[in-house]
Amino acid sequence: MKELIEYIAKSIVSAPEGVKVTEEADDKAVVVVKLEVAPDDKGRVIGRQGRVAEAMRTLLRVVATREGVRARLEIV
Amino acid sequence: MRELEVGGKTVDEAIQIALEQLGVSEDRVEVIVLKKGRSGVLGVGAEEARIRVRLLPTGGEKADVIEMAKEVVSKLIESMGLTVNLSVPQPASGELPVILNIEGDDLGILIGRRGQTLASLQYIVRLIVAEKLKMWVPINIDVAGYKKRRYEFLQNLALRLADQVKKSRRLITLEPMPADERRVIHLTLADHPDVTTQSMGEGEARRVAILLKKH
């Protein structure tokens, strides 16, 4: 799951070195994927009306479903 | 360069109308707001919003774009833990858009409800390729011929419903559909002698109505 978000984020931001993705399971079997980018790149990974973030969540859901878990993407 | 001026109740509505007429997504155009428009009180003093949209330039060598698109799709799908084959059902030169077909087993998961996952996948691929090439290129992604079949189904449906509208003299509203599917309906019936089409509603709920032409 981490790989997917990392690949997308690094490919669309202007400072790929500022991209940090972590993955951790919380108590309710939900995997939380945290995406951190340089402040100037935040708009890019969110997109107009959250469109980019929404698309990333949709693709993340595919991976989560295959692995039998639920996932949540947080942009911090 | 193609330009278009349209009006609507709000700026957002005008943008939607323009995108539908051009058959492209929002990342393809530059929007210039000419007049913001006002809703007025009970329609009194209402003023239409007007915008101008301009298609952003596209270009580049098609073969290069195909290679780039293939690489991006492969990496993306690989990072999702899926194994697939990619085919390019078109010659490596000539007209854009670039069409990529993803083939493999159990790919329903990549299509999603009403093709939503596929739409997200295509959006992300376009975004990444645009970032790499520093320009926007039209790329269409299909999964196991899903869109091709869906478009054919919609064309038949449009013609059938047009017949019904003609006979019953009543308007028929279709279920909500994404922009590319609404476009298929509009295009299929564009030259129909008896009916015309119109999109109504906002966002996810936007749908096409087929109605009788006024003679």
Short mmCIF file of C-alpha atoms in Angstrom, two decimals:
data_model
loop_
_atom_site.label_atom_id
_atom_site.label_comp_id
_atom_site.label_asym_id
_atom_site.label_seq_id
_atom_site.Cartn_x
_atom_site.Cartn_y
_atom_site.Cartn_z
CA MET A 1 0.00 0.00 0.00
CA LYS A 2 2.86 2.28 0.92
CA GLU A 3 4.57 1.64 -2.43
CA LEU A 4 1.52 2.74 -4.39
CA ILE A 5 1.08 6.06 -2.60
CA GLU A 6 4.80 6.70 -2.62
CA TYR A 7 5.05 6.14 -6.36
CA ILE A 8 2.11 8.41 -7.15
CA ALA A 9 3.17 11.18 -4.77
CA LYS A 10 6.80 11.21 -5.90
CA SER A 11 5.70 11.38 -9.52
CA ILE A 12 3.46 14.41 -9.16
CA VAL A 13 5.19 16.68 -6.65
CA SER A 14 7.93 19.16 -7.43
CA ALA A 15 10.08 18.03 -4.49
CA PRO A 16 10.10 14.19 -4.53
CA GLU A 17 12.72 14.13 -1.75
CA GLY A 18 10.13 15.71 0.55
CA VAL A 19 7.77 12.74 0.19
CA LYS A 20 7.51 10.46 3.21
CA VAL A 21 4.99 7.65 3.48
CA THR A 22 4.41 5.55 6.58
CA GLU A 23 2.05 2.70 7.14
CA GLU A 24 0.71 1.56 10.49
CA ALA A 25 -2.19 -0.52 11.71
CA ASP A 26 -4.42 1.03 14.31
CA ASP A 27 -6.41 -0.95 16.90
CA LYS A 28 -9.41 -1.65 14.67
CA ALA A 29 -7.58 -3.48 11.89
CA VAL A 30 -7.50 -0.34 9.80
CA VAL A 31 -4.24 0.42 8.06
CA VAL A 32 -3.43 4.09 8.17
CA VAL A 33 -1.24 5.30 5.35
CA LYS A 34 0.25 8.66 6.18
CA LEU A 35 1.53 10.81 3.35
CA GLU A 36 3.81 13.71 4.13
CA VAL A 37 4.99 16.13 1.45
CA ALA A 38 6.77 19.48 1.31
CA PRO A 39 4.36 22.29 2.26
CA ASP A 40 4.38 23.70 -1.28
CA ASP A 41 3.38 20.32 -2.70
CA LYS A 42 0.38 19.77 -0.51
CA GLY A 43 -1.97 21.25 -3.08
CA ARG A 44 -0.69 18.85 -5.72
CA VAL A 45 -1.40 15.68 -3.78
CA ILE A 46 -4.82 16.97 -2.78
CA GLY A 47 -5.83 18.52 -6.08
CA ARG A 48 -8.70 20.75 -6.99
CA GLN A 49 -11.69 19.85 -4.87
CA GLY A 50 -9.64 16.96 -3.50
CA ARG A 51 -9.68 15.13 -6.78
CA VAL A 52 -6.14 13.75 -6.63
CA ALA A 53 -6.54 12.61 -3.02
CA GLU A 54 -9.82 10.96 -3.91
CA ALA A 55 -8.27 9.08 -6.84
CA MET A 56 -5.41 7.90 -4.61
CA ARG A 57 -7.93 6.66 -2.04
CA THR A 58 -9.84 4.75 -4.69
CA LEU A 59 -6.67 2.97 -5.84
CA LEU A 60 -5.58 2.36 -2.27
CA ARG A 61 -8.92 0.66 -1.66
CA VAL A 62 -8.14 -1.84 -4.42
CA VAL A 63 -4.94 -2.94 -2.68
CA ALA A 64 -6.61 -3.01 0.74
CA THR A 65 -9.50 -5.13 -0.56
CA ARG A 66 -7.06 -7.62 -2.04
CA GLU A 67 -5.24 -7.85 1.26
CA GLY A 68 -8.50 -8.15 3.18
CA VAL A 69 -8.03 -5.01 5.27
CA ARG A 70 -9.40 -1.52 5.38
CA ALA A 71 -7.13 1.39 4.65
CA ARG A 72 -7.23 5.08 5.27
CA LEU A 73 -5.10 7.70 3.60
CA GLU A 74 -4.09 10.67 5.67
CA ILE A 75 -2.32 13.62 4.17
CA VAL A 76 -0.35 15.39 6.88
CA MET B 1 -6.30 26.39 -30.67
CA ARG B 2 -9.87 25.67 -29.72
CA GLU B 3 -11.76 28.18 -27.66
CA LEU B 4 -15.27 28.23 -26.44
CA GLU B 5 -17.45 30.73 -24.66
CA VAL B 6 -20.35 29.45 -22.61
CA GLY B 7 -22.85 30.65 -20.08
CA GLY B 8 -24.54 28.99 -17.14
CA LYS B 9 -26.31 29.69 -13.90
CA THR B 10 -23.03 29.52 -12.01
CA VAL B 11 -19.39 29.45 -13.04
CA ASP B 12 -19.19 25.78 -12.08
CA GLU B 13 -22.17 24.90 -14.22
CA ALA B 14 -20.72 26.80 -17.16
CA ILE B 15 -17.44 24.89 -16.78
CA GLN B 16 -19.32 21.58 -16.77
CA ILE B 17 -21.20 22.53 -19.93
CA ALA B 18 -18.00 23.57 -21.69
CA LEU B 19 -16.17 20.37 -20.71
CA GLU B 20 -19.03 18.30 -21.98
CA GLN B 21 -19.09 20.08 -25.30
CA LEU B 22 -15.36 19.64 -25.75
CA GLY B 23 -15.44 16.11 -24.41
CA VAL B 24 -12.41 16.62 -22.19
CA SER B 25 -11.66 16.69 -18.49
CA GLU B 26 -10.94 19.77 -16.45
CA ASP B 27 -7.17 19.33 -16.40
CA ARG B 28 -7.18 19.88 -20.17
CA VAL B 29 -8.48 23.39 -20.27
CA GLU B 30 -7.72 26.86 -19.07
CA VAL B 31 -10.78 28.63 -17.70
CA ILE B 32 -11.21 32.37 -17.86
CA VAL B 33 -14.15 33.77 -15.94
CA LEU B 34 -15.73 36.59 -17.92
CA LYS B 35 -18.69 37.25 -15.70
CA LYS B 36 -19.34 35.71 -12.30
CA GLY B 37 -23.12 35.80 -12.48
CA ARG B 38 -25.64 36.35 -9.70
CA SER B 39 -28.52 34.22 -8.61
CA GLY B 40 -30.70 37.20 -7.70
CA VAL B 41 -33.75 37.08 -5.50
CA LEU B 42 -36.39 34.65 -6.76
CA GLY B 43 -34.84 35.00 -10.17
CA VAL B 44 -35.14 38.76 -10.14
CA GLY B 45 -31.90 40.44 -11.00
CA ALA B 46 -30.28 37.13 -11.83
CA GLU B 47 -27.34 37.33 -14.15
CA GLU B 48 -25.77 34.54 -16.13
CA ALA B 49 -22.19 33.52 -15.48
CA ARG B 50 -19.97 33.52 -18.57
CA ILE B 51 -16.64 31.84 -19.04
CA ARG B 52 -14.19 31.21 -21.80
CA VAL B 53 -12.31 27.93 -21.95
CA ARG B 54 -9.24 27.26 -23.98
CA LEU B 55 -7.91 23.81 -24.79
CA LEU B 56 -4.34 23.42 -23.59
CA PRO B 57 -1.90 22.35 -26.27
CA THR B 58 -1.08 18.69 -26.63
CA GLY B 59 1.57 17.10 -28.74
CA GLY B 60 4.80 15.19 -28.75
CA GLU B 61 5.78 12.07 -30.60
CA LYS B 62 3.08 9.51 -30.18
CA ALA B 63 5.45 6.56 -29.90
CA ASP B 64 7.24 8.28 -27.00
CA VAL B 65 3.99 9.04 -25.29
CA ILE B 66 2.90 5.42 -25.64
CA GLU B 67 6.18 4.21 -24.10
CA MET B 68 5.85 6.69 -21.25
CA ALA B 69 2.21 5.80 -20.61
CA LYS B 70 3.02 2.08 -20.63
CA GLU B 71 5.82 2.57 -18.14
CA VAL B 72 3.63 4.61 -15.79
CA VAL B 73 0.73 2.15 -15.95
CA SER B 74 3.09 -0.81 -15.38
CA LYS B 75 4.73 0.77 -12.35
CA LEU B 76 1.41 1.84 -10.90
CA ILE B 77 -0.17 -1.57 -11.28
CA GLU B 78 2.92 -3.31 -10.04
CA SER B 79 2.90 -1.16 -6.91
CA MET B 80 -0.69 -2.33 -6.38
CA GLY B 81 0.51 -5.92 -6.37
CA LEU B 82 -1.27 -6.94 -9.56
CA THR B 83 0.14 -8.71 -12.59
CA VAL B 84 -1.24 -7.67 -15.94
CA ASN B 85 -0.45 -7.38 -19.63
CA LEU B 86 -0.65 -4.15 -21.54
CA SER B 87 -1.71 -3.92 -25.14
CA VAL B 88 -1.86 -0.92 -27.42
CA PRO B 89 -4.77 -1.45 -29.82
CA GLN B 90 -3.65 1.18 -32.35
CA PRO B 91 -0.71 2.17 -34.56
CA ALA B 92 2.25 3.93 -32.94
CA SER B 93 1.81 7.02 -35.05
CA GLY B 94 -1.06 9.22 -36.07
CA GLU B 95 -3.89 10.60 -34.05
CA LEU B 96 -3.98 10.94 -30.31
CA PRO B 97 -5.40 9.89 -27.86
CA VAL B 98 -3.15 7.10 -26.78
CA ILE B 99 -5.23 4.05 -25.91
CA LEU B 100 -3.92 1.41 -23.52
CA ASN B 101 -5.76 -1.79 -22.76
CA ILE B 102 -4.98 -3.64 -19.54
CA GLU B 103 -5.45 -7.40 -19.79
CA GLY B 104 -5.30 -10.16 -17.25
CA ASP B 105 -7.39 -12.25 -14.87
CA ASP B 106 -9.82 -10.94 -12.27
CA LEU B 107 -9.62 -7.34 -13.32
CA GLY B 108 -13.07 -6.38 -12.14
CA ILE B 109 -11.31 -4.88 -9.15
CA LEU B 110 -9.61 -2.36 -11.45
CA ILE B 111 -12.90 -1.29 -12.98
CA GLY B 112 -14.94 -0.73 -9.86
CA ARG B 113 -18.52 0.34 -9.46
CA ARG B 114 -19.65 2.23 -12.55
CA GLY B 115 -16.03 2.25 -13.72
CA GLN B 116 -14.99 4.51 -10.88
CA THR B 117 -11.72 2.78 -10.09
CA LEU B 118 -10.79 2.78 -13.75
CA ALA B 119 -11.57 6.50 -13.92
CA SER B 120 -9.26 7.15 -10.95
CA LEU B 121 -6.52 5.05 -12.50
CA GLN B 122 -6.77 6.95 -15.77
CA TYR B 123 -6.75 10.28 -13.98
CA ILE B 124 -3.60 9.44 -12.02
CA VAL B 125 -1.84 8.13 -15.13
CA ARG B 126 -2.67 11.31 -17.07
CA LEU B 127 -1.44 13.39 -14.16
CA ILE B 128 1.90 11.57 -13.87
CA VAL B 129 2.52 11.56 -17.63
CA ALA B 130 1.64 15.27 -17.82
CA GLU B 131 4.13 15.97 -15.04
CA LYS B 132 6.88 13.97 -16.76
CA LEU B 133 6.33 15.45 -20.23
CA LYS B 134 5.43 18.91 -18.94
CA MET B 135 2.39 18.93 -21.15
CA TRP B 136 -1.00 17.39 -21.24
CA VAL B 137 -1.56 14.32 -23.43
CA PRO B 138 -4.86 12.53 -23.89
CA ILE B 139 -4.51 8.96 -22.66
CA ASN B 140 -7.40 6.55 -22.50
CA ILE B 141 -7.12 3.44 -20.41
CA ASP B 142 -9.38 0.47 -20.77
CA VAL B 143 -9.51 -2.73 -18.75
CA ALA B 144 -10.25 -5.92 -20.69
CA GLY B 145 -12.29 -3.96 -23.22
CA TYR B 146 -14.75 -2.76 -20.54
CA LYS B 147 -15.13 0.76 -21.91
CA LYS B 148 -15.46 -0.45 -25.46
CA ARG B 149 -18.31 -2.74 -24.49
CA ARG B 150 -19.90 -0.12 -22.27
CA TYR B 151 -19.81 2.51 -25.04
CA GLU B 152 -21.40 0.07 -27.49
CA PHE B 153 -24.09 -0.74 -24.96
CA LEU B 154 -24.75 2.96 -24.37
CA GLN B 155 -25.02 3.65 -28.09
CA ASN B 156 -27.66 0.96 -28.46
CA LEU B 157 -29.44 2.15 -25.34
CA ALA B 158 -29.51 5.74 -26.62
CA LEU B 159 -31.04 4.71 -29.93
CA ARG B 160 -33.64 2.51 -28.23
CA LEU B 161 -34.66 5.21 -25.77
CA ALA B 162 -34.79 7.81 -28.54
CA ASP B 163 -37.36 5.60 -30.22
CA GLN B 164 -39.38 5.41 -27.02
CA VAL B 165 -39.27 9.16 -26.56
CA LYS B 166 -40.46 9.62 -30.12
CA LYS B 167 -43.38 7.22 -29.62
CA SER B 168 -44.47 8.30 -26.14
CA ARG B 169 -43.66 11.99 -26.74
CA ARG B 170 -42.29 12.07 -23.20
CA LEU B 171 -38.83 12.85 -21.96
CA ILE B 172 -36.67 10.05 -20.59
CA THR B 173 -33.92 10.64 -18.05
CA LEU B 174 -31.05 8.19 -17.86
CA GLU B 175 -29.29 7.15 -14.68
CA PRO B 176 -26.35 9.29 -13.50
CA MET B 177 -23.22 8.67 -15.54
CA PRO B 178 -19.63 9.91 -15.67
CA ALA B 179 -18.74 12.58 -18.24
CA ASP B 180 -17.30 10.24 -20.88
CA GLU B 181 -20.44 8.10 -20.87
CA ARG B 182 -22.76 11.09 -21.11
CA ARG B 183 -20.71 12.20 -24.05
CA VAL B 184 -21.40 8.91 -25.84
CA ILE B 185 -25.14 9.49 -25.45
CA HIS B 186 -24.89 13.10 -26.67
CA LEU B 187 -22.79 12.11 -29.69
CA THR B 188 -24.94 9.13 -30.61
CA LEU B 189 -28.06 11.27 -30.78
CA ALA B 190 -26.46 14.46 -32.07
CA ASP B 191 -27.82 13.94 -35.59
CA HIS B 192 -31.08 12.30 -34.61
CA PRO B 193 -34.02 13.82 -36.51
CA ASP B 194 -36.60 13.67 -33.71
CA VAL B 195 -34.88 13.95 -30.35
CA THR B 196 -32.26 16.04 -28.63
CA THR B 197 -30.24 15.51 -25.45
CA GLN B 198 -29.42 17.60 -22.43
CA SER B 199 -27.41 17.06 -19.25
CA MET B 200 -28.87 18.05 -15.93
CA GLY B 201 -27.92 17.84 -12.27
CA GLU B 202 -24.59 18.42 -10.62
CA GLY B 203 -21.48 16.37 -9.98
CA GLU B 204 -22.08 12.69 -9.24
CA ALA B 205 -25.78 13.04 -9.95
CA ARG B 206 -25.39 14.57 -13.40
CA ARG B 207 -27.51 12.72 -15.94
CA VAL B 208 -28.63 12.92 -19.52
CA ALA B 209 -32.23 13.50 -20.56
CA ILE B 210 -33.52 12.60 -24.00
CA LEU B 211 -36.34 14.84 -25.15
CA LEU B 212 -38.43 15.52 -28.19
CA LYS B 213 -37.14 18.15 -30.60
CA LYS B 214 -39.39 21.14 -30.95
CA HIS B 215 -40.44 21.55 -34.54
#
